[in-house]
Amino acid sequence: MKVAVVGATGMVGGVMLQVLEERMGAKVGTLLPVASERSAGKTVRFMGQDIAVIGLEEAVKAKPDLALFSAGGGTSLEWAPKFADAGTIVIDNSSAWRMDPDKLLIVPEINGHLVEETDFSRGGIIANPNCSTIQMVMALAPLHKRYTVQRVVVSTYQSVTGTGMKAVRQLEDERQGREGEKAYPYRIDGNVLARCDVFLDNGYTKEEMKLVWETRKILDPAIRVTATAVRVPVTGGHSEAVNVQFATEYTLEEVRRLLRATPGVELVDAPEMDAYPMPLHANGKDSVFVGRLRRDESQPNTLNMWVVADNLRKGAATNAVQIMELLVGQGIPQAAKA
Ligand code: A2P
C-alpha cells in the first residue's frame, strides 16, 4: 500500500509517521513524505529508513492509495481534491472539509460505521475532527446514548503543540530566555491566552465554534454547545472542563461504569488518592482520560467532568490512522487486507 503523509515535517505529521509505523508497520509498502518547498532536501525516518521529502505535485502523480493530510486548511482545500480525483482516499486533519455536508467527519469508536457504509473504492475525502472535539465527544458519546445530552458547556486548556512547531519553539525560547520567532502575539510561558484560532464575527473564536459545529455533526444536531477555548503553556495534551446537562436522571456510579466500558476511554477518578487526568500522563498515549466526575449541584441532571488527551495522538494522528484501519479492514486498497 502506498501512503502519503502531507505535512510530514510538521508537528502532527511527525506523530502520524510514528503512529503509522506502530499500527500499520510493513503494510505501508511505500511511504511518501510530503512538505513544502522549504523542506526540499530533508528526510524523515520511517521503519528504520531515511526517506526523502517530496512536493505535492510529485505526490499526486504517484497516485497513493491513501493520503494523511496535516499541512493546514489552505493546502487541504487546494490539494485534497486533486488527490481524490487521482483515486486517493484523503484523511484530512485540517478544518477545510469537516463541515461539508458531503464529507464524513469521523471518530472511529463513535461513527466509524459511516466509513464502512460508504464506497471509497474510487477515492474521496474523509475529515478528521478537531483535537478538542475528538476528546470531548469520546467522553460524551456513551453518556449521550444512555441519558441524551441536551447541553454542553466546555472550557479548554490547550497545549501549544496544537499550534505547531513554531509555537513549541516559542515556549522553549521564552523558557530559555532566547529571542526567536513568535507563533502567538503575546508571551505564552507564564501566561494564558483566551484565543485559539481566529476571532469570528460572533465574538467567539473559530476553535470554539468547531467544538459547537463538530460535536453536533458527530453526535447529534440537537445538542446545544457553548465553548471557551484557551491556550496554556503546556505541551503534553489538551484538558477540558466539561459541564453536561442530560435529558434524564443519572447516577455517578452508572456514569463511571459506562465510561469504564468505553473503548478508548480511561477513567482516572480517585479523589481519595489525588488521582485525576493530567496532560503530563496523557502525553504519548492514545486514550482519552476522564476524571473529576461530580454532580453539578446548581441544577438537575447535570454532570461535571475533566477530560484530557494527547492532542497530537487521539486528537489527530491516532484518530486519522484508525480511520485508515477501517478502510483497510474493508479491503481498501485492494491488496491491503492480505
Ligand atoms: P514545511 O516543513 O516544509 O513548512 P506545523 O503545523 O507543525 O507547523 O507543520 C505544518 C506542516 O505542513 C509542515 O510539514 C509544513 O511543511 C507543511 N506545509 C505547510 N504549508 C505547506 C504547503 N503549502 N505545501 C506543502 N506542505 C506545507
Short mmCIF file of C-alpha atoms and ligand atoms in Angstrom, two decimals:
data_model
loop_
_atom_site.label_atom_id
_atom_site.label_comp_id
_atom_site.label_asym_id
_atom_site.label_seq_id
_atom_site.Cartn_x
_atom_site.Cartn_y
_atom_site.Cartn_z
CA MET A 1 0.00 0.00 0.00
CA LYS A 2 1.27 3.46 -0.93
CA VAL A 3 0.65 6.13 1.72
CA ALA A 4 1.41 9.86 1.52
CA VAL A 5 1.77 11.98 4.66
CA VAL A 6 1.26 15.60 3.66
CA GLY A 7 2.87 17.85 6.27
CA ALA A 8 5.34 15.11 7.24
CA THR A 9 7.87 17.62 8.60
CA GLY A 10 5.30 19.21 10.92
CA MET A 11 4.16 18.56 14.47
CA VAL A 12 1.12 16.38 13.67
CA GLY A 13 2.82 14.90 10.56
CA GLY A 14 5.71 13.63 12.69
CA VAL A 15 3.29 11.86 15.05
CA MET A 16 1.38 10.50 12.03
CA LEU A 17 4.61 8.81 10.87
CA GLN A 18 5.13 7.40 14.36
CA VAL A 19 1.55 6.09 14.70
CA LEU A 20 1.60 4.71 11.14
CA GLU A 21 4.73 2.77 11.97
CA GLU A 22 3.26 1.48 15.25
CA ARG A 23 -0.15 0.47 13.93
CA MET A 24 0.37 -0.34 10.24
CA GLY A 25 4.10 -1.15 10.04
CA ALA A 26 5.04 -3.12 6.93
CA LYS A 27 1.51 -2.79 5.48
CA VAL A 28 2.75 0.63 4.35
CA GLY A 29 4.82 -0.65 1.45
CA THR A 30 5.70 2.82 0.15
CA LEU A 31 5.71 5.97 2.24
CA LEU A 32 5.65 9.36 0.52
CA PRO A 33 6.52 12.15 2.96
CA VAL A 34 5.26 15.44 1.55
CA ALA A 35 6.01 19.02 2.62
CA SER A 36 6.55 22.48 1.18
CA GLU A 37 9.47 23.66 -0.96
CA ARG A 38 11.11 24.82 2.27
CA SER A 39 11.76 21.16 3.09
CA ALA A 40 13.42 20.20 -0.18
CA GLY A 41 16.42 18.01 0.59
CA LYS A 42 15.10 16.95 4.02
CA THR A 43 14.41 13.34 5.00
CA VAL A 44 12.09 11.76 7.56
CA ARG A 45 12.65 8.49 9.41
CA PHE A 46 10.16 5.65 8.82
CA MET A 47 10.60 1.93 9.58
CA GLY A 48 14.32 2.43 10.13
CA GLN A 49 14.89 4.26 6.85
CA ASP A 50 15.53 7.87 5.90
CA ILE A 51 13.03 8.82 3.20
CA ALA A 52 13.36 11.99 1.10
CA VAL A 53 10.57 14.56 1.38
CA ILE A 54 8.79 15.32 -1.90
CA GLY A 55 6.45 18.06 -3.11
CA LEU A 56 2.69 17.92 -3.64
CA GLU A 57 2.81 17.73 -7.47
CA GLU A 58 5.07 14.71 -7.38
CA ALA A 59 2.95 13.06 -4.69
CA VAL A 60 -0.31 13.40 -6.68
CA LYS A 61 1.38 11.92 -9.73
CA ALA A 62 2.47 8.91 -7.64
CA LYS A 63 -1.27 8.14 -7.06
CA PRO A 64 -1.02 6.97 -3.43
CA ASP A 65 -3.78 4.70 -2.12
CA LEU A 66 -4.17 6.86 0.96
CA ALA A 67 -3.01 10.34 1.98
CA LEU A 68 -2.98 11.68 5.52
CA PHE A 69 -3.09 15.49 5.34
CA SER A 70 -1.92 17.82 8.09
CA ALA A 71 -0.46 20.86 6.33
CA GLY A 72 -3.09 23.49 7.09
CA GLY A 73 -6.53 24.29 5.69
CA GLY A 74 -5.30 26.10 2.58
CA THR A 75 -3.19 23.17 1.42
CA SER A 76 -6.10 20.77 2.05
CA LEU A 77 -8.63 22.92 0.20
CA GLU A 78 -6.43 23.13 -2.86
CA TRP A 79 -4.78 19.69 -2.89
CA ALA A 80 -7.10 17.14 -1.26
CA PRO A 81 -9.49 17.21 -4.28
CA LYS A 82 -6.55 16.69 -6.66
CA PHE A 83 -5.51 13.59 -4.74
CA ALA A 84 -9.12 12.36 -4.54
CA ASP A 85 -9.53 12.84 -8.31
CA ALA A 86 -6.43 10.69 -8.79
CA GLY A 87 -8.18 7.90 -6.85
CA THR A 88 -6.55 8.53 -3.45
CA ILE A 89 -8.53 8.43 -0.22
CA VAL A 90 -7.56 11.54 1.73
CA ILE A 91 -7.91 11.62 5.52
CA ASP A 92 -7.71 15.32 6.24
CA ASN A 93 -6.76 16.71 9.62
CA SER A 94 -7.49 20.36 8.74
CA SER A 95 -10.82 22.11 9.22
CA ALA A 96 -11.24 22.57 5.44
CA TRP A 97 -13.77 19.76 4.82
CA ARG A 98 -15.21 18.98 8.24
CA MET A 99 -18.49 20.83 7.88
CA ASP A 100 -19.00 19.99 4.19
CA PRO A 101 -22.33 18.11 4.22
CA ASP A 102 -20.95 15.69 1.60
CA LYS A 103 -17.91 14.73 3.71
CA LEU A 104 -17.81 12.33 6.62
CA LEU A 105 -16.43 13.59 9.95
CA ILE A 106 -15.24 10.51 11.74
CA VAL A 107 -14.28 9.34 15.22
CA PRO A 108 -13.98 5.58 14.58
CA GLU A 109 -15.30 4.50 18.01
CA ILE A 110 -18.42 6.65 17.52
CA ASN A 111 -19.39 6.77 13.86
CA GLY A 112 -16.84 4.55 12.10
CA HIS A 113 -19.76 2.58 10.63
CA LEU A 114 -20.34 5.52 8.23
CA VAL A 115 -16.98 4.78 6.59
CA GLU A 116 -17.97 1.16 6.22
CA GLU A 117 -21.27 2.18 4.62
CA THR A 118 -19.63 4.48 2.04
CA ASP A 119 -17.93 3.46 -1.20
CA PHE A 120 -14.39 4.83 -1.22
CA SER A 121 -13.09 2.44 -3.86
CA ARG A 122 -12.51 5.35 -6.27
CA GLY A 123 -11.01 7.76 -3.75
CA GLY A 124 -12.55 10.56 -1.69
CA ILE A 125 -12.02 12.83 1.29
CA ILE A 126 -12.76 11.94 4.93
CA ALA A 127 -12.40 14.64 7.59
CA ASN A 128 -10.64 14.11 10.91
CA PRO A 129 -12.30 16.23 13.62
CA ASN A 130 -10.64 18.97 15.64
CA CYS A 131 -8.47 17.72 18.51
CA SER A 132 -10.59 19.37 21.23
CA THR A 133 -13.76 17.92 19.73
CA ILE A 134 -12.42 14.36 19.45
CA GLN A 135 -11.55 14.02 23.13
CA MET A 136 -14.81 15.64 24.25
CA VAL A 137 -17.11 13.50 22.08
CA MET A 138 -15.22 10.36 23.12
CA ALA A 139 -16.33 11.06 26.71
CA LEU A 140 -19.81 12.29 25.75
CA ALA A 141 -20.81 9.50 23.32
CA PRO A 142 -21.54 6.71 25.84
CA LEU A 143 -23.37 9.18 28.11
CA HIS A 144 -25.42 10.58 25.22
CA LYS A 145 -26.54 7.06 24.31
CA ARG A 146 -27.77 6.42 27.85
CA TYR A 147 -29.08 9.82 29.09
CA THR A 148 -29.37 12.04 25.96
CA VAL A 149 -27.05 15.04 26.22
CA GLN A 150 -29.02 18.28 25.90
CA ARG A 151 -26.40 20.94 26.53
CA VAL A 152 -22.63 21.14 26.98
CA VAL A 153 -20.59 24.00 28.45
CA VAL A 154 -16.89 23.41 27.80
CA SER A 155 -13.72 25.32 28.69
CA THR A 156 -10.47 24.09 27.16
CA TYR A 157 -6.87 24.31 28.36
CA GLN A 158 -5.00 23.63 25.14
CA SER A 159 -1.42 22.53 24.56
CA VAL A 160 0.87 24.67 22.39
CA THR A 161 1.60 21.56 20.27
CA GLY A 162 -1.82 22.13 18.66
CA THR A 163 -0.49 25.32 17.08
CA GLY A 164 2.53 23.54 15.54
CA MET A 165 6.31 23.51 15.70
CA LYS A 166 6.67 27.27 15.81
CA ALA A 167 4.57 27.51 18.97
CA VAL A 168 6.56 24.81 20.76
CA ARG A 169 9.75 26.69 19.83
CA GLN A 170 8.28 29.96 21.12
CA LEU A 171 7.53 28.37 24.50
CA GLU A 172 11.03 26.84 24.68
CA ASP A 173 12.69 30.13 23.64
CA GLU A 174 10.77 32.03 26.30
CA ARG A 175 11.70 29.46 28.96
CA GLN A 176 15.38 29.67 27.98
CA GLY A 177 15.31 33.47 27.72
CA ARG A 178 16.14 33.36 23.97
CA GLU A 179 14.78 35.60 21.24
CA GLY A 180 13.01 33.80 18.39
CA GLU A 181 10.07 33.60 16.00
CA LYS A 182 6.62 34.04 17.54
CA ALA A 183 3.60 31.84 16.89
CA TYR A 184 1.47 33.90 19.31
CA PRO A 185 1.28 37.69 19.51
CA TYR A 186 1.86 37.52 23.28
CA ARG A 187 4.19 35.64 25.56
CA ILE A 188 2.88 32.11 26.23
CA ASP A 189 5.24 30.99 29.01
CA GLY A 190 3.78 32.05 32.35
CA ASN A 191 0.64 33.17 30.57
CA VAL A 192 -2.82 32.02 29.40
CA LEU A 193 -4.28 33.15 26.07
CA ALA A 194 -8.07 33.21 25.75
CA ARG A 195 -7.87 32.84 21.99
CA CYS A 196 -7.31 29.66 19.96
CA ASP A 197 -7.54 30.16 16.19
CA VAL A 198 -9.08 33.35 14.75
CA PHE A 199 -11.90 35.54 16.06
CA LEU A 200 -15.22 35.29 14.19
CA ASP A 201 -17.97 37.88 13.76
CA ASN A 202 -20.00 36.49 16.69
CA GLY A 203 -17.12 37.19 19.12
CA TYR A 204 -16.25 33.51 19.50
CA THR A 205 -13.04 32.03 18.13
CA LYS A 206 -13.10 29.51 15.32
CA GLU A 207 -11.79 26.84 17.73
CA GLU A 208 -14.79 27.47 19.98
CA MET A 209 -17.22 27.17 17.09
CA LYS A 210 -15.51 23.98 15.88
CA LEU A 211 -16.47 22.44 19.23
CA VAL A 212 -20.08 23.52 18.64
CA TRP A 213 -20.40 22.52 14.97
CA GLU A 214 -18.39 19.32 15.02
CA THR A 215 -19.94 17.90 18.20
CA ARG A 216 -23.35 18.32 16.61
CA LYS A 217 -22.28 16.74 13.34
CA ILE A 218 -20.66 13.73 15.05
CA LEU A 219 -23.06 13.10 17.93
CA ASP A 220 -26.41 14.79 17.40
CA PRO A 221 -27.51 18.10 15.81
CA ALA A 222 -29.91 18.64 18.73
CA ILE A 223 -27.11 19.07 21.29
CA ARG A 224 -26.53 22.68 22.36
CA VAL A 225 -22.86 23.50 22.93
CA THR A 226 -21.09 26.62 24.14
CA ALA A 227 -17.30 26.84 24.45
CA THR A 228 -14.36 28.90 25.68
CA ALA A 229 -11.05 27.77 24.16
CA VAL A 230 -7.85 28.74 25.95
CA ARG A 231 -4.15 28.20 25.17
CA VAL A 232 -1.94 27.31 28.14
CA PRO A 233 1.86 26.87 28.37
CA VAL A 234 1.67 23.07 28.29
CA THR A 235 2.99 20.57 25.71
CA GLY A 236 1.57 17.13 26.62
CA GLY A 237 -2.11 17.39 25.74
CA HIS A 238 -5.37 19.29 25.90
CA SER A 239 -7.53 19.42 29.05
CA GLU A 240 -11.22 20.29 29.16
CA ALA A 241 -13.68 21.18 31.90
CA VAL A 242 -16.97 19.82 30.57
CA ASN A 243 -20.40 20.54 32.08
CA VAL A 244 -23.06 18.24 30.63
CA GLN A 245 -26.81 18.51 31.03
CA PHE A 246 -28.79 15.32 30.36
CA ALA A 247 -32.45 14.85 29.50
CA THR A 248 -32.81 12.22 32.21
CA GLU A 249 -31.61 11.43 35.73
CA TYR A 250 -28.24 9.71 36.09
CA THR A 251 -26.10 8.22 38.81
CA LEU A 252 -22.37 8.79 39.19
CA GLU A 253 -21.94 5.03 39.69
CA GLU A 254 -23.50 4.30 36.32
CA VAL A 255 -21.56 7.10 34.58
CA ARG A 256 -18.36 5.53 35.93
CA ARG A 257 -19.46 2.12 34.71
CA LEU A 258 -20.32 3.45 31.24
CA LEU A 259 -17.00 5.30 30.87
CA ARG A 260 -15.00 2.30 32.11
CA ALA A 261 -16.70 0.14 29.47
CA THR A 262 -15.94 2.58 26.63
CA PRO A 263 -13.05 1.52 24.36
CA GLY A 264 -10.54 4.37 24.04
CA VAL A 265 -11.60 5.99 27.34
CA GLU A 266 -9.80 5.54 30.67
CA LEU A 267 -11.33 6.61 33.93
CA VAL A 268 -8.89 8.29 36.33
CA ASP A 269 -11.16 9.42 39.12
CA ALA A 270 -9.98 8.74 42.65
CA PRO A 271 -10.00 11.92 44.76
CA GLU A 272 -9.02 9.90 47.83
CA MET A 273 -5.73 9.12 46.07
CA ASP A 274 -5.43 12.57 44.49
CA ALA A 275 -5.87 10.90 41.07
CA TYR A 276 -7.26 12.84 38.13
CA PRO A 277 -6.22 13.15 34.46
CA MET A 278 -3.22 15.31 33.57
CA PRO A 279 -1.55 16.19 30.23
CA LEU A 280 1.76 15.01 31.68
CA HIS A 281 0.30 11.48 31.94
CA ALA A 282 -1.74 11.60 28.72
CA ASN A 283 1.34 12.61 26.71
CA GLY A 284 2.25 9.89 24.19
CA LYS A 285 -0.86 7.81 24.93
CA ASP A 286 -3.85 7.05 22.70
CA SER A 287 -6.59 7.02 25.35
CA VAL A 288 -8.89 9.82 26.41
CA PHE A 289 -8.66 10.22 30.19
CA VAL A 290 -11.73 11.25 32.18
CA GLY A 291 -11.99 12.17 35.84
CA ARG A 292 -13.23 14.68 38.44
CA LEU A 293 -16.75 13.33 37.98
CA ARG A 294 -19.13 15.43 40.08
CA ARG A 295 -22.77 16.29 40.18
CA ASP A 296 -23.45 19.89 39.18
CA GLU A 297 -25.37 20.79 42.34
CA SER A 298 -26.73 24.01 40.81
CA GLN A 299 -29.25 22.23 38.58
CA PRO A 300 -30.73 18.75 38.00
CA ASN A 301 -29.41 16.05 35.62
CA THR A 302 -26.09 17.81 35.15
CA LEU A 303 -22.56 16.42 35.41
CA ASN A 304 -19.11 18.00 35.63
CA MET A 305 -16.06 16.17 34.27
CA TRP A 306 -12.44 16.76 33.34
CA VAL A 307 -11.24 15.30 30.03
CA VAL A 308 -7.58 15.07 28.98
CA ALA A 309 -5.90 13.58 25.88
CA ASP A 310 -2.72 13.87 23.86
CA ASN A 311 -3.97 16.22 21.14
CA LEU A 312 -1.33 15.03 18.66
CA ARG A 313 -2.30 11.35 19.10
CA LYS A 314 -6.04 10.63 19.66
CA GLY A 315 -6.73 14.29 18.85
CA ALA A 316 -5.07 13.99 15.43
CA ALA A 317 -2.68 11.25 14.24
CA THR A 318 -4.14 8.22 16.01
CA ASN A 319 -7.70 9.08 15.01
CA ALA A 320 -6.57 9.51 11.37
CA VAL A 321 -4.72 6.17 11.35
CA GLN A 322 -7.75 4.48 12.97
CA ILE A 323 -9.85 5.77 10.05
CA MET A 324 -7.25 4.28 7.74
CA GLU A 325 -7.58 0.96 9.60
CA LEU A 326 -11.34 0.99 8.95
CA LEU A 327 -10.67 1.34 5.22
CA VAL A 328 -8.02 -1.37 5.25
CA GLY A 329 -10.46 -3.60 7.13
CA GLN A 330 -12.84 -3.12 4.21
CA GLY A 331 -10.16 -4.25 1.79
CA ILE A 332 -9.29 -0.76 0.56
CA PRO A 333 -6.91 -0.54 -1.17
CA GLN A 334 -7.46 -3.94 -2.79
CA ALA A 335 -4.26 -5.62 -1.64
CA ALA A 336 -4.06 -4.03 1.81
CA LYS A 337 -6.07 -6.59 3.73
CA ALA A 338 -3.89 -9.55 2.77
P1 A2P B 1 7.33 22.60 5.81
O1 A2P B 1 8.06 21.98 6.97
O2 A2P B 1 8.04 22.35 4.50
O3 A2P B 1 6.98 24.04 6.03
P2 A2P B 1 3.35 22.59 11.72
O4 A2P B 1 1.86 22.67 11.89
O5 A2P B 1 3.99 21.79 12.79
O6 A2P B 1 3.98 23.92 11.55
O7 A2P B 1 3.59 21.79 10.34
C1 A2P B 1 2.99 22.14 9.13
C2 A2P B 1 3.33 21.10 8.08
O8 A2P B 1 2.65 21.44 6.88
C3 A2P B 1 4.82 21.07 7.71
O9 A2P B 1 5.16 19.76 7.34
C4 A2P B 1 4.87 22.00 6.52
O10 A2P B 1 5.95 21.79 5.64
C5 A2P B 1 3.58 21.61 5.83
N1 A2P B 1 3.14 22.66 4.91
C6 A2P B 1 2.77 23.94 5.22
N2 A2P B 1 2.41 24.62 4.11
C7 A2P B 1 2.56 23.77 3.05
C8 A2P B 1 2.37 23.86 1.65
N3 A2P B 1 1.94 24.98 1.09
N4 A2P B 1 2.62 22.76 0.90
C9 A2P B 1 3.07 21.61 1.46
N5 A2P B 1 3.27 21.46 2.79
C10 A2P B 1 3.03 22.51 3.58
#
